[in-house]
Short mmCIF file of C-alpha atoms in Angstrom, two decimals:
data_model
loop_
_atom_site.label_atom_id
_atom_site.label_comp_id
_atom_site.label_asym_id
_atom_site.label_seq_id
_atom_site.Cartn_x
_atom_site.Cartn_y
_atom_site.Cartn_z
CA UNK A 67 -70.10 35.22 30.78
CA UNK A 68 -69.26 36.12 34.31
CA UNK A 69 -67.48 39.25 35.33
CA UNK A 70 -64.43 39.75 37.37
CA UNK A 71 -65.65 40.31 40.53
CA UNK A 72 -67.93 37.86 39.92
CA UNK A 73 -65.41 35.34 39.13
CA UNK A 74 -63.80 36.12 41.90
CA UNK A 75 -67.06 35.59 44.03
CA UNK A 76 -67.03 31.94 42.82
CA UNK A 77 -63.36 31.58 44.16
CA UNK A 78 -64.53 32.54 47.64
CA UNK A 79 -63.69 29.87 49.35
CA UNK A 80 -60.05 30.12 47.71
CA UNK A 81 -59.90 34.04 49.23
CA UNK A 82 -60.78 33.33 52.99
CA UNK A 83 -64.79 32.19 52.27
CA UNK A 84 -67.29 34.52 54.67
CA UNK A 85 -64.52 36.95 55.35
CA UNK A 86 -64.15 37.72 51.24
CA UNK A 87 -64.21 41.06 50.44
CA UNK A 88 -62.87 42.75 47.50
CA UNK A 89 -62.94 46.50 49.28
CA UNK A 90 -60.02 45.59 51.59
CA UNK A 91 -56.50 46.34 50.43
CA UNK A 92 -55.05 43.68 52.10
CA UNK A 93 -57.76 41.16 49.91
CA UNK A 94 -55.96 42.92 47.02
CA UNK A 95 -52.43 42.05 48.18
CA UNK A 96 -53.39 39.14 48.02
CA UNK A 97 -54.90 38.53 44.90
CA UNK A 98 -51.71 40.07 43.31
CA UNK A 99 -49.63 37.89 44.98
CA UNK A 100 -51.33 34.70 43.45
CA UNK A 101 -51.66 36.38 40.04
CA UNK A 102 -47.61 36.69 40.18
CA UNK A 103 -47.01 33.15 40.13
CA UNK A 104 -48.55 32.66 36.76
CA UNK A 105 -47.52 36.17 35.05
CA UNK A 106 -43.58 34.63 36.33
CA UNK A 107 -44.18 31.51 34.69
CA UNK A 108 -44.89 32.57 31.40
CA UNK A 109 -42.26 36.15 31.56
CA UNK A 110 -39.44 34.64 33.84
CA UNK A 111 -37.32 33.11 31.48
CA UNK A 112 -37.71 36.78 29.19
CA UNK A 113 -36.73 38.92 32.66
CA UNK A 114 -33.69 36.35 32.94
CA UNK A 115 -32.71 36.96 29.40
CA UNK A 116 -32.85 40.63 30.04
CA UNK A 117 -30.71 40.46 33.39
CA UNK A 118 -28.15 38.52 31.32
CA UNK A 119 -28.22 40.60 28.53
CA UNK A 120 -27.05 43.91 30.91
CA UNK A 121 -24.49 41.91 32.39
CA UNK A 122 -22.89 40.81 29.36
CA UNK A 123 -23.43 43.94 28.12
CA UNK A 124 -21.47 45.24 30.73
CA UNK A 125 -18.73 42.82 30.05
CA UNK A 126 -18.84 43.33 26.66
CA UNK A 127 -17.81 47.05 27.31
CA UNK A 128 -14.88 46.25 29.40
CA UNK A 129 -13.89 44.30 26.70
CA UNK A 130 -14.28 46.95 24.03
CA UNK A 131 -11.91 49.06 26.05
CA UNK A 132 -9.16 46.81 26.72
CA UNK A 133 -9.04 45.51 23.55
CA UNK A 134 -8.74 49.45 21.83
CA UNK A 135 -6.48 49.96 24.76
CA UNK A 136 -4.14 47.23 23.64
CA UNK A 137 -4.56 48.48 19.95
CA UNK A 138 -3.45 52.14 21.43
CA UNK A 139 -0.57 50.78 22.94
CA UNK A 140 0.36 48.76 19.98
CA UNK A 141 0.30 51.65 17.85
CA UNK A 142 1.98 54.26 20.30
CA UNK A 143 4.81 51.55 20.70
CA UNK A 144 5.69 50.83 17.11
CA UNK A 145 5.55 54.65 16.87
CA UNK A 146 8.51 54.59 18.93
CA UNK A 147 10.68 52.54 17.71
CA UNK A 148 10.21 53.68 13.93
CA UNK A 149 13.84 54.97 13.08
CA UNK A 150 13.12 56.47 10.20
CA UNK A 151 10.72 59.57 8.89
CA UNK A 152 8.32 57.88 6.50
CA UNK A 153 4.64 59.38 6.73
CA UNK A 154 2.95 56.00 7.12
CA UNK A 155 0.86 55.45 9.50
CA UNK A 156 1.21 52.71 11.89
CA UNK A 157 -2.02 52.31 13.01
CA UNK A 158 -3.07 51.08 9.23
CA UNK A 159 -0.54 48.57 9.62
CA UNK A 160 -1.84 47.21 13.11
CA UNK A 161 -5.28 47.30 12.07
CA UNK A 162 -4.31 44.85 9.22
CA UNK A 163 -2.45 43.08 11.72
CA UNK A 164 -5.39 42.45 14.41
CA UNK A 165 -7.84 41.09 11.40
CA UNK A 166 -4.62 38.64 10.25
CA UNK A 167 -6.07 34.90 10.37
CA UNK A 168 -4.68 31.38 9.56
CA UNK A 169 -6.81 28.24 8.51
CA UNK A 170 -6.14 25.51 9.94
CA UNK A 171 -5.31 22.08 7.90
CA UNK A 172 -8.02 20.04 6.77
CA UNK A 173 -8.36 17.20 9.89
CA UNK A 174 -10.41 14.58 7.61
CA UNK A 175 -7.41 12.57 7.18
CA UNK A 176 -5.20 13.05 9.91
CA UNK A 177 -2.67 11.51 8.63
CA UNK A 178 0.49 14.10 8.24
CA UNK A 179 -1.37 16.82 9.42
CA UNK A 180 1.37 18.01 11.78
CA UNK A 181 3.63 18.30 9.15
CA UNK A 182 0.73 20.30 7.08
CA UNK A 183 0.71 22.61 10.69
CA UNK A 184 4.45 23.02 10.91
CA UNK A 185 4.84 24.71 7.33
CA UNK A 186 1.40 26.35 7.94
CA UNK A 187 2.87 27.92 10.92
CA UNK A 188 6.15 28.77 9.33
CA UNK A 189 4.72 30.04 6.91
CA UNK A 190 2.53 32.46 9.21
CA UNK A 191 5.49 33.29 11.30
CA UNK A 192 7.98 34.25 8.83
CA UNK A 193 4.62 36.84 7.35
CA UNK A 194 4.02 38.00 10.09
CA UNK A 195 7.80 38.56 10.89
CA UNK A 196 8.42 40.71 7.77
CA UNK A 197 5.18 42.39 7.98
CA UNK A 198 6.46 43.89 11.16
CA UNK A 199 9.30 44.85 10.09
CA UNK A 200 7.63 46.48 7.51
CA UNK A 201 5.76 48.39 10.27
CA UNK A 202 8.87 49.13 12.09
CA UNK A 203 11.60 50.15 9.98
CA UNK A 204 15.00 50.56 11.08
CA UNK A 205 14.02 48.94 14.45
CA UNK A 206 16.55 46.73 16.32
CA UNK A 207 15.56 43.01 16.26
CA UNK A 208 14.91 43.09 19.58
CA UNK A 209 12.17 45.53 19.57
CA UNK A 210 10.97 43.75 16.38
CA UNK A 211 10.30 40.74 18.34
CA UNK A 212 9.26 42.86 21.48
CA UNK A 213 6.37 44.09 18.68
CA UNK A 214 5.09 41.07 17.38
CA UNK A 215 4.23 40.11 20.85
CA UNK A 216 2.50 43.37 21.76
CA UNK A 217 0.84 42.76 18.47
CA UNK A 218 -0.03 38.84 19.48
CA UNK A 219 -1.26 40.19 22.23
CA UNK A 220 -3.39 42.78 20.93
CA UNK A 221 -4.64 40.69 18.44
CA UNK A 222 -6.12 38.04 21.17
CA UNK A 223 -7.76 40.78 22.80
CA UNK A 224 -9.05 41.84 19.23
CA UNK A 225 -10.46 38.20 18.94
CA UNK A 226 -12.02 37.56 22.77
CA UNK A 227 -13.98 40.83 21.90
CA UNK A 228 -15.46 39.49 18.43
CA UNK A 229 -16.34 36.44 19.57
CA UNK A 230 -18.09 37.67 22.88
CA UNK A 231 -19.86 40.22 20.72
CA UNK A 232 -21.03 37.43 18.71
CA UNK A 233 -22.97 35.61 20.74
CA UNK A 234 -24.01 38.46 22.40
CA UNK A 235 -25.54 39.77 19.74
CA UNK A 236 -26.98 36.16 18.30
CA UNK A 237 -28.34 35.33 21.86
CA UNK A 238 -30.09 39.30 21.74
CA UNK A 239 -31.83 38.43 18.16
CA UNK A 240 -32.17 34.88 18.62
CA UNK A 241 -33.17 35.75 22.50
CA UNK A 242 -32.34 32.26 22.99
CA UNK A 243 -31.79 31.49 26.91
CA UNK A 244 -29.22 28.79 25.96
CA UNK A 245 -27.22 30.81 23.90
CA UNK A 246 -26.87 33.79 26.76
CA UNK A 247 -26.13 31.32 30.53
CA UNK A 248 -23.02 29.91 28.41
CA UNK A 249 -22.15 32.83 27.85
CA UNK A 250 -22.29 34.23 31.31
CA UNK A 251 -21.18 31.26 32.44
CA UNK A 252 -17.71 31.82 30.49
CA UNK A 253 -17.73 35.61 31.04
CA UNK A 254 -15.42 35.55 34.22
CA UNK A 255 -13.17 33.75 32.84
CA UNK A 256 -12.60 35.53 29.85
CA UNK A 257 -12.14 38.76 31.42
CA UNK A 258 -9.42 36.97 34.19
CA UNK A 259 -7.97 36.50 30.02
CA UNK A 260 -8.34 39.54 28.89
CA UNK A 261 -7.30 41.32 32.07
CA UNK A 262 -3.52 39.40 31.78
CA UNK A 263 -3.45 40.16 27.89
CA UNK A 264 -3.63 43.89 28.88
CA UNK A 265 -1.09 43.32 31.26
CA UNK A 266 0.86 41.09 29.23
CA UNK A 267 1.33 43.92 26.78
CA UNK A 268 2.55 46.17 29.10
CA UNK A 269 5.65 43.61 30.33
CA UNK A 270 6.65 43.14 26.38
CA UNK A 271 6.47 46.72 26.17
CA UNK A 272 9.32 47.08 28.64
CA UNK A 273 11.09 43.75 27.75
CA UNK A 274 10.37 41.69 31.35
CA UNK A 275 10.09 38.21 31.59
CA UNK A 276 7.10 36.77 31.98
CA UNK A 277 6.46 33.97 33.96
CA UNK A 278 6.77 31.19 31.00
CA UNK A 279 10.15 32.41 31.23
CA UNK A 280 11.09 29.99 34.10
CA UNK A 281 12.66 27.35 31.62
CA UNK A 282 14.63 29.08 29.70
CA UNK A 283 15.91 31.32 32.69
CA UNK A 284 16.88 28.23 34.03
CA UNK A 285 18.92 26.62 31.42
CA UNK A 286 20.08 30.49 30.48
CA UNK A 287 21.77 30.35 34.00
CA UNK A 288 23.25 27.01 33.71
CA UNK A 289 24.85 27.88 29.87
CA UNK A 290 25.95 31.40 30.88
CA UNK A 291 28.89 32.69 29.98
CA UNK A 292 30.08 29.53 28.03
CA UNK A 293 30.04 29.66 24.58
CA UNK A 294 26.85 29.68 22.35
CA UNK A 295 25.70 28.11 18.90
CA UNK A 296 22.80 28.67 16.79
CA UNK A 297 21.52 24.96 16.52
CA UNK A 298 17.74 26.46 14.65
CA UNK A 299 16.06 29.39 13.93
CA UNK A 300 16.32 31.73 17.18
CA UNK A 301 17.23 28.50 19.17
CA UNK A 302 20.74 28.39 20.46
CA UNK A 303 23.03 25.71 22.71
CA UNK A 304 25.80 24.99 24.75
CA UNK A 305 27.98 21.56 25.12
CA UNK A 306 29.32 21.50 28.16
CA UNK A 307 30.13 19.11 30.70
CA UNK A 308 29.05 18.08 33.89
CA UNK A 309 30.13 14.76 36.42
CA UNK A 310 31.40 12.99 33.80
CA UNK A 311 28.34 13.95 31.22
CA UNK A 312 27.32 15.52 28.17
CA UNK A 313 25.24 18.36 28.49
CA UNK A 314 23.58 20.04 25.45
CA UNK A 315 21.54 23.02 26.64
CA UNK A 316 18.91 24.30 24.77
CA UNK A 317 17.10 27.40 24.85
CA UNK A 318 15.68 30.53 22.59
CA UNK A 319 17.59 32.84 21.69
CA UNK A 320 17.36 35.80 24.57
CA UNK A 321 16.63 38.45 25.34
CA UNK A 322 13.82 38.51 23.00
CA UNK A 323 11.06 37.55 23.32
CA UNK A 324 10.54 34.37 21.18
CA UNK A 325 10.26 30.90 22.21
CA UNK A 326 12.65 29.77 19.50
CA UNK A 327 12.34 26.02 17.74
CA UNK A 328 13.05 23.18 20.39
CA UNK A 329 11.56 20.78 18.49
CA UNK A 330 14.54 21.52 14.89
CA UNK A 331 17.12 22.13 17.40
CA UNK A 332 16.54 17.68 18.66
CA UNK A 333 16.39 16.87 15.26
CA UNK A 334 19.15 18.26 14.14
CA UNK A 335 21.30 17.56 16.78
CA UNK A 336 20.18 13.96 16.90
CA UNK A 337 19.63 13.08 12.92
CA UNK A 338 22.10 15.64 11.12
CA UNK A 339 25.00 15.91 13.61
CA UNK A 340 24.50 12.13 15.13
CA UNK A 341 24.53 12.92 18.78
CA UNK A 342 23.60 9.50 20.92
CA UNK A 343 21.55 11.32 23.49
CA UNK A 344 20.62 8.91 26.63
CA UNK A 345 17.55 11.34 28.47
CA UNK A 346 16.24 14.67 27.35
CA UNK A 347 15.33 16.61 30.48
CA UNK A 348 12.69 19.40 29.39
CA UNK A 349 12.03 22.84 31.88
CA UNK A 350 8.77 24.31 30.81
CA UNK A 351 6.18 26.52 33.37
CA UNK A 352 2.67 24.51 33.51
CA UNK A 353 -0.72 25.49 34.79
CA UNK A 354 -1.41 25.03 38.59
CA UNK A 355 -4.60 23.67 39.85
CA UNK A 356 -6.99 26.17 41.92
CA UNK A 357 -5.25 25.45 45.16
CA UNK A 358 -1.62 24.90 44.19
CA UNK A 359 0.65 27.60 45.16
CA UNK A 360 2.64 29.54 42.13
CA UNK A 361 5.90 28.62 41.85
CA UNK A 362 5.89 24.89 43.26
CA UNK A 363 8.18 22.71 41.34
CA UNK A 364 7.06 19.16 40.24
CA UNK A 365 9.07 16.30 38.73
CA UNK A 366 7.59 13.90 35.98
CA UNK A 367 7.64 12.05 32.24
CA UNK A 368 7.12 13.11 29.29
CA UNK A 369 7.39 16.26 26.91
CA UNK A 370 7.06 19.23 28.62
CA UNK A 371 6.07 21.86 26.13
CA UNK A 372 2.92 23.81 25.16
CA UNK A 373 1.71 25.64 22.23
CA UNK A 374 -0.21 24.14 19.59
CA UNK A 375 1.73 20.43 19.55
CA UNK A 376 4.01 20.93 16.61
CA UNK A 377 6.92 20.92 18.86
CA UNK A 378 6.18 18.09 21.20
CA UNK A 379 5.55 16.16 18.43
CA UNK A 380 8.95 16.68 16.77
CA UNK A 381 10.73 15.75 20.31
CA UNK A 382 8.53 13.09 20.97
CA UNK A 383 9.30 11.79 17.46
CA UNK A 384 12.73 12.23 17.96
CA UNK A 385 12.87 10.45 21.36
CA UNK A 386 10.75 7.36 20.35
CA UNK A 387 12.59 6.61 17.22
CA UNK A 388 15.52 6.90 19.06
CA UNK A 389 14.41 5.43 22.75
CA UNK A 390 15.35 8.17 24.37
CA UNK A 391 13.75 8.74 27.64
CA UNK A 392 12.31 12.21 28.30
CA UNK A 393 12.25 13.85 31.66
CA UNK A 394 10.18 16.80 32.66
CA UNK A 395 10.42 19.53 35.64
CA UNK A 396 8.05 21.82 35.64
CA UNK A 397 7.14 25.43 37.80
CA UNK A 398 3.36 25.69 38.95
CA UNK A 399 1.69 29.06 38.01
CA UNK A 400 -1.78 29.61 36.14
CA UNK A 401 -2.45 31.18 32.86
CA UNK A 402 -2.28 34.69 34.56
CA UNK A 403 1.20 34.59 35.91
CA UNK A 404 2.35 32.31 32.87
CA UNK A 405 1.90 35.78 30.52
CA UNK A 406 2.37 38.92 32.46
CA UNK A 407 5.83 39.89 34.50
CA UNK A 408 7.35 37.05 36.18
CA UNK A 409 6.15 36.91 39.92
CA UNK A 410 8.90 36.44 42.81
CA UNK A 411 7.27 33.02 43.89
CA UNK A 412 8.53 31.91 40.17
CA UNK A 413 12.20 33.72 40.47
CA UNK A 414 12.46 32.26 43.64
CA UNK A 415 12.08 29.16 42.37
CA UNK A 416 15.08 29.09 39.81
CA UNK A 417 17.70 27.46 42.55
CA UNK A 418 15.32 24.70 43.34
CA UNK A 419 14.78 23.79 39.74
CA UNK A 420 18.25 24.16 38.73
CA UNK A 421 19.22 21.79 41.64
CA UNK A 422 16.21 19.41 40.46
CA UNK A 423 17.52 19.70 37.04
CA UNK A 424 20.62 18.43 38.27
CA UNK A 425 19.59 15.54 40.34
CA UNK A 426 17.72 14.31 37.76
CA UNK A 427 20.55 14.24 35.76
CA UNK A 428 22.65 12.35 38.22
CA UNK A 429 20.03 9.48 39.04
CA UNK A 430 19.16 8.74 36.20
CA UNK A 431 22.30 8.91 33.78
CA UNK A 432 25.86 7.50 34.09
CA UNK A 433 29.35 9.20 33.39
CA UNK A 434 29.99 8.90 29.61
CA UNK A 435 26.23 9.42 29.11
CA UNK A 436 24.96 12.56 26.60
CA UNK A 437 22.07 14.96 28.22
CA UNK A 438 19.62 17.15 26.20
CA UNK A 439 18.69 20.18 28.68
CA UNK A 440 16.06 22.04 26.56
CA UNK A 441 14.12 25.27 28.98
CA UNK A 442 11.26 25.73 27.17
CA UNK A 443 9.36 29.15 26.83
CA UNK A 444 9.34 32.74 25.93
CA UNK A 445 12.59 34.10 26.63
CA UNK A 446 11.56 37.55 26.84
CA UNK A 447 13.86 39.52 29.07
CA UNK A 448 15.63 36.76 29.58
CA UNK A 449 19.44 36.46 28.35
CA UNK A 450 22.45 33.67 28.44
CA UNK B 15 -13.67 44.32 50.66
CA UNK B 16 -16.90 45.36 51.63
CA UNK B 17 -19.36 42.53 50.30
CA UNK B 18 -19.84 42.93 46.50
CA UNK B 19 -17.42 45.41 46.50
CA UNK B 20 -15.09 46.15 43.47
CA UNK B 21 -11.99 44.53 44.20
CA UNK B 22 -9.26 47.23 43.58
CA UNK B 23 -6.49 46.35 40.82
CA UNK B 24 -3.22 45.97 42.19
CA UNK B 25 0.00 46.89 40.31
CA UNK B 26 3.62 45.13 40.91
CA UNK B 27 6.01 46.95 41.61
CA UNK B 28 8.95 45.99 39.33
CA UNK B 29 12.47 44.79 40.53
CA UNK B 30 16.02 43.66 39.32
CA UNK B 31 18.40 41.74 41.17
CA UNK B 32 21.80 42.30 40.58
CA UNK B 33 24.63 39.77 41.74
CA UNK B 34 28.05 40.90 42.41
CA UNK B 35 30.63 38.45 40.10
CA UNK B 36 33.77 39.50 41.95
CA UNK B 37 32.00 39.55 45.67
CA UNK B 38 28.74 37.72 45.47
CA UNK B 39 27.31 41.07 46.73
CA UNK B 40 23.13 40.56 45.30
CA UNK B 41 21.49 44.36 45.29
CA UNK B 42 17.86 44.63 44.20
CA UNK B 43 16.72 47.74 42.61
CA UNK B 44 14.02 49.63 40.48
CA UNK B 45 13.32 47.55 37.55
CA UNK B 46 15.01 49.93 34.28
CA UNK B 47 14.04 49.68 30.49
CA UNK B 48 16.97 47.76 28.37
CA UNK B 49 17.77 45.00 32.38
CA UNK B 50 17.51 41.84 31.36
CA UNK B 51 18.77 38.40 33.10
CA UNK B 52 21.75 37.49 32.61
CA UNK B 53 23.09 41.30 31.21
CA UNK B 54 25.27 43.50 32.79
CA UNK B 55 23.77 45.08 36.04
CA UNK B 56 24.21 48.29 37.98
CA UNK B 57 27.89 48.84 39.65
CA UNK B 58 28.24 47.26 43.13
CA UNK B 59 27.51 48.74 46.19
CA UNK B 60 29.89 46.49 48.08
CA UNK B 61 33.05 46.21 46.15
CA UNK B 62 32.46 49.03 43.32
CA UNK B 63 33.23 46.30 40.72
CA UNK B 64 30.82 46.93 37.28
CA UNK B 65 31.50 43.00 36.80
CA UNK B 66 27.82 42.78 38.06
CA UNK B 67 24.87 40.42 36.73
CA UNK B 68 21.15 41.02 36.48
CA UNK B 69 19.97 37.44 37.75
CA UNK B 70 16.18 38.11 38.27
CA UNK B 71 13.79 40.83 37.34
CA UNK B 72 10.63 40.28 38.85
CA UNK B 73 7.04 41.85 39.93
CA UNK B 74 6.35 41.59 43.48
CA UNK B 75 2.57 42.36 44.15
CA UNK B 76 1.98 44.32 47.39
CA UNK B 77 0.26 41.50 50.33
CA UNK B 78 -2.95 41.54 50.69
CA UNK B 79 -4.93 42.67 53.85
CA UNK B 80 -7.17 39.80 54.84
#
């Protein structure tokens, strides 16, 4: 078997041929340098893992204190606006509160399933809704409400944290590659997340609009100081009228912060109290492309409404059955901005969609004609 | 920003605009806990009148230097 050096020898030609010679350093440099490419080969993928690991690590503990952060807040906040001495601590009841879950409907047979999600979701909402008052006894609805969104909040945070740890933790035993560059790759965006969670909570705390508040801060301004009804749960309206029109404005119920039940509110105006309406026109705040400035304001068709579809499918129900068409104006502003305290751009743009509103409703109804206005979104902060 | 630099978090400062219902008079001022749009607002400077109107409350971010 040959030695080193004399494996080497046999490589001569390979290390400069005549001039080989294993005493100079600069030989040895070299050697070391060629001996890297395979030692990378096999161990880069392992030194990758480990680079990722520390970064999500990092992450990970950024995470950790936002999300105890929001839990601090939650608790410190319910704290004050307990009215009455019980011994109780809070911080039981938000801890029970940040592990709450919901299972979704079976999806096998789709068939009905948003009816299955509506009750689910009543169901969770109306729990939820006497569990904090539980929590905050003697406290004004309005801080009630201002609460369960700290406590939505907090609770998101409480969830972006789990998962992450997850996979961190999978990808670290598993040490699977894969399993770790998704993760990385997602990382940034989940802090941006987490980041306007943390701020979210602190623009509930004080009772500020956020910037999903565009729609009904619109339609609050165009029903204010007229008379209101309650039309569904925490949803109110207005008839009023305008060139010759109906108008039947729509929004939740400020200035807490819910985003009330649009969806009830049509069907009950259009199947219980038989009201012929001839366009729906819907306000809502929608995400802007990278690029797009905050606070642009775009015309189009069709329902414009997030959350998890209950809603839009009740008004698109409503308006198909009933061939009514369904208008949409909407304020450009990313997922940031949509949840923490309204930015100017998006005040600003309250006279442009108010006059869009309006033209909309001129070109495409006719005197004699009924309007559903409906400004969609959390109303916190935001009155009528 | 220096290159990889930490880019420093930025808080809004907090506002409420007021409108003047007997003058048209709009004030802004320090956002307060319990403003909300559409309630009442702080007395006018203008015309005195307490028939005032919060119409905005919003966080304006200082610019930043490019």
């Amino acid at each position: 078997m040959l030695g080193f050096s004399a494996f080497l020898s046999q490589l001569e030609g390979l290390f400069g041929g005549e001039d080989f010679d294993l005493s100079s350093p600069m030989m040895w440099v070299y050697i070391i340098s060629l001996a890297i490419v395979p030692f990378f080969m096999m161990y880069a993928q392992k030194f990758q893992s480990r680079v990722i690991l520390g970064e999500i690590s990092k992450s990970l503990v950024k995470l950790k204190t936002m999300k105890e952060g929001a839990r601090k807040e939650a608790v410190d906040y319910v704290k004050t606006v307990i009215r009455t001495s019980m011994s109780l601590d809070p911080a039981l009841g938000v801890d029970k509160f940040l592990e709450y879950f919901t299972i979704m409907p079976v999806d096998l047979d789709p068939t009905g399933i948003v009816r299955k999600l509506d009750h689910l979701m009543r169901t969770r909402d109306e729990r939820l809704r006497t569990e904090v008052k539980k929590l905050c006894t003697g406290a004004s609805e309005q801080e009630v409400s201002k609460v369960e969104n700290i406590l939505e909040a907090a609770t998101a945070l409480n969830m972006i944290y789990k998962i992450v740890r997850h996979f961190y933790l999978m990808g670290k035993r598993t040490t699977s590659m894969f399993v770790l560059v998704q993760l990385q790759m997602v990382m940034p965006l989940l802090l941006e997340e987490a980041e306007a969670l943390q701020k979210a909570i602190s623009a509930f705390k004080h009772g500020q609009p956020i910037g999903d508040g565009i729609g009904p801060m619109v339609v609050g301004k165009m029903m204010f100081g007229k008379g209101k009804k309650l039309v569904a749960m925490e949803t109110v309206y207005v008839e009023e009228e305008y060139k010759g029109r109906n108008l039947y404005l729509i929004k939740a119920e400020g200035p807490a912060g819910t985003v009330g039940r649009p969806g009830e509110a049509i069907k009950r105006l259009a199947n219980d109290l038989h009201i012929k309406f001839d366009a729906i026109v819907m306000i809502d705040a929608a995400l802007k492309l990278e690029g797009e400035r905050t606070g642009d304001v775009a015309e189009g068709i069709g329902a414009a409404i997030g959350g998890i579809g209950i809603e839009k499918y009740q008004i698109e129900d409503v308006a198909t059955l009933l061939e009514i068409p369904v208008y949409a104006v909407i304020v450009k502003q990313s997922v940031q901005e949509a949840i923490t305290v309204m930015r100017k751009e998006i005040a600003d743009a309250l006279d442009k969609v108010t006059s869009t509103v309006y033209s909309v409703i001129e070109d495409k109804t006719s005197e004699g004609q009924s309007i559903m206005v409906i400004g969609v979104g959390n109303t916190m902060g935001v009155g009528q | 920003v220096i290159l990889f630099g930490k880019k420093k978090e930025t808080k809004p400062d907090i506002y409420s605009e007021d409108t003047c219902q007997s003058c048209g008079q709009k004030e802004r001022r320090q956002f307060k806990d319990g403003d909300y749009v559409y309630g009442s607002g702080a007395q006018c400077k203008k015309c005195l009148s307490s028939n005032s109107v919060v119409t905005a409350i919003y966080g304006e971010y200082p610019e930043e230097k490019h």
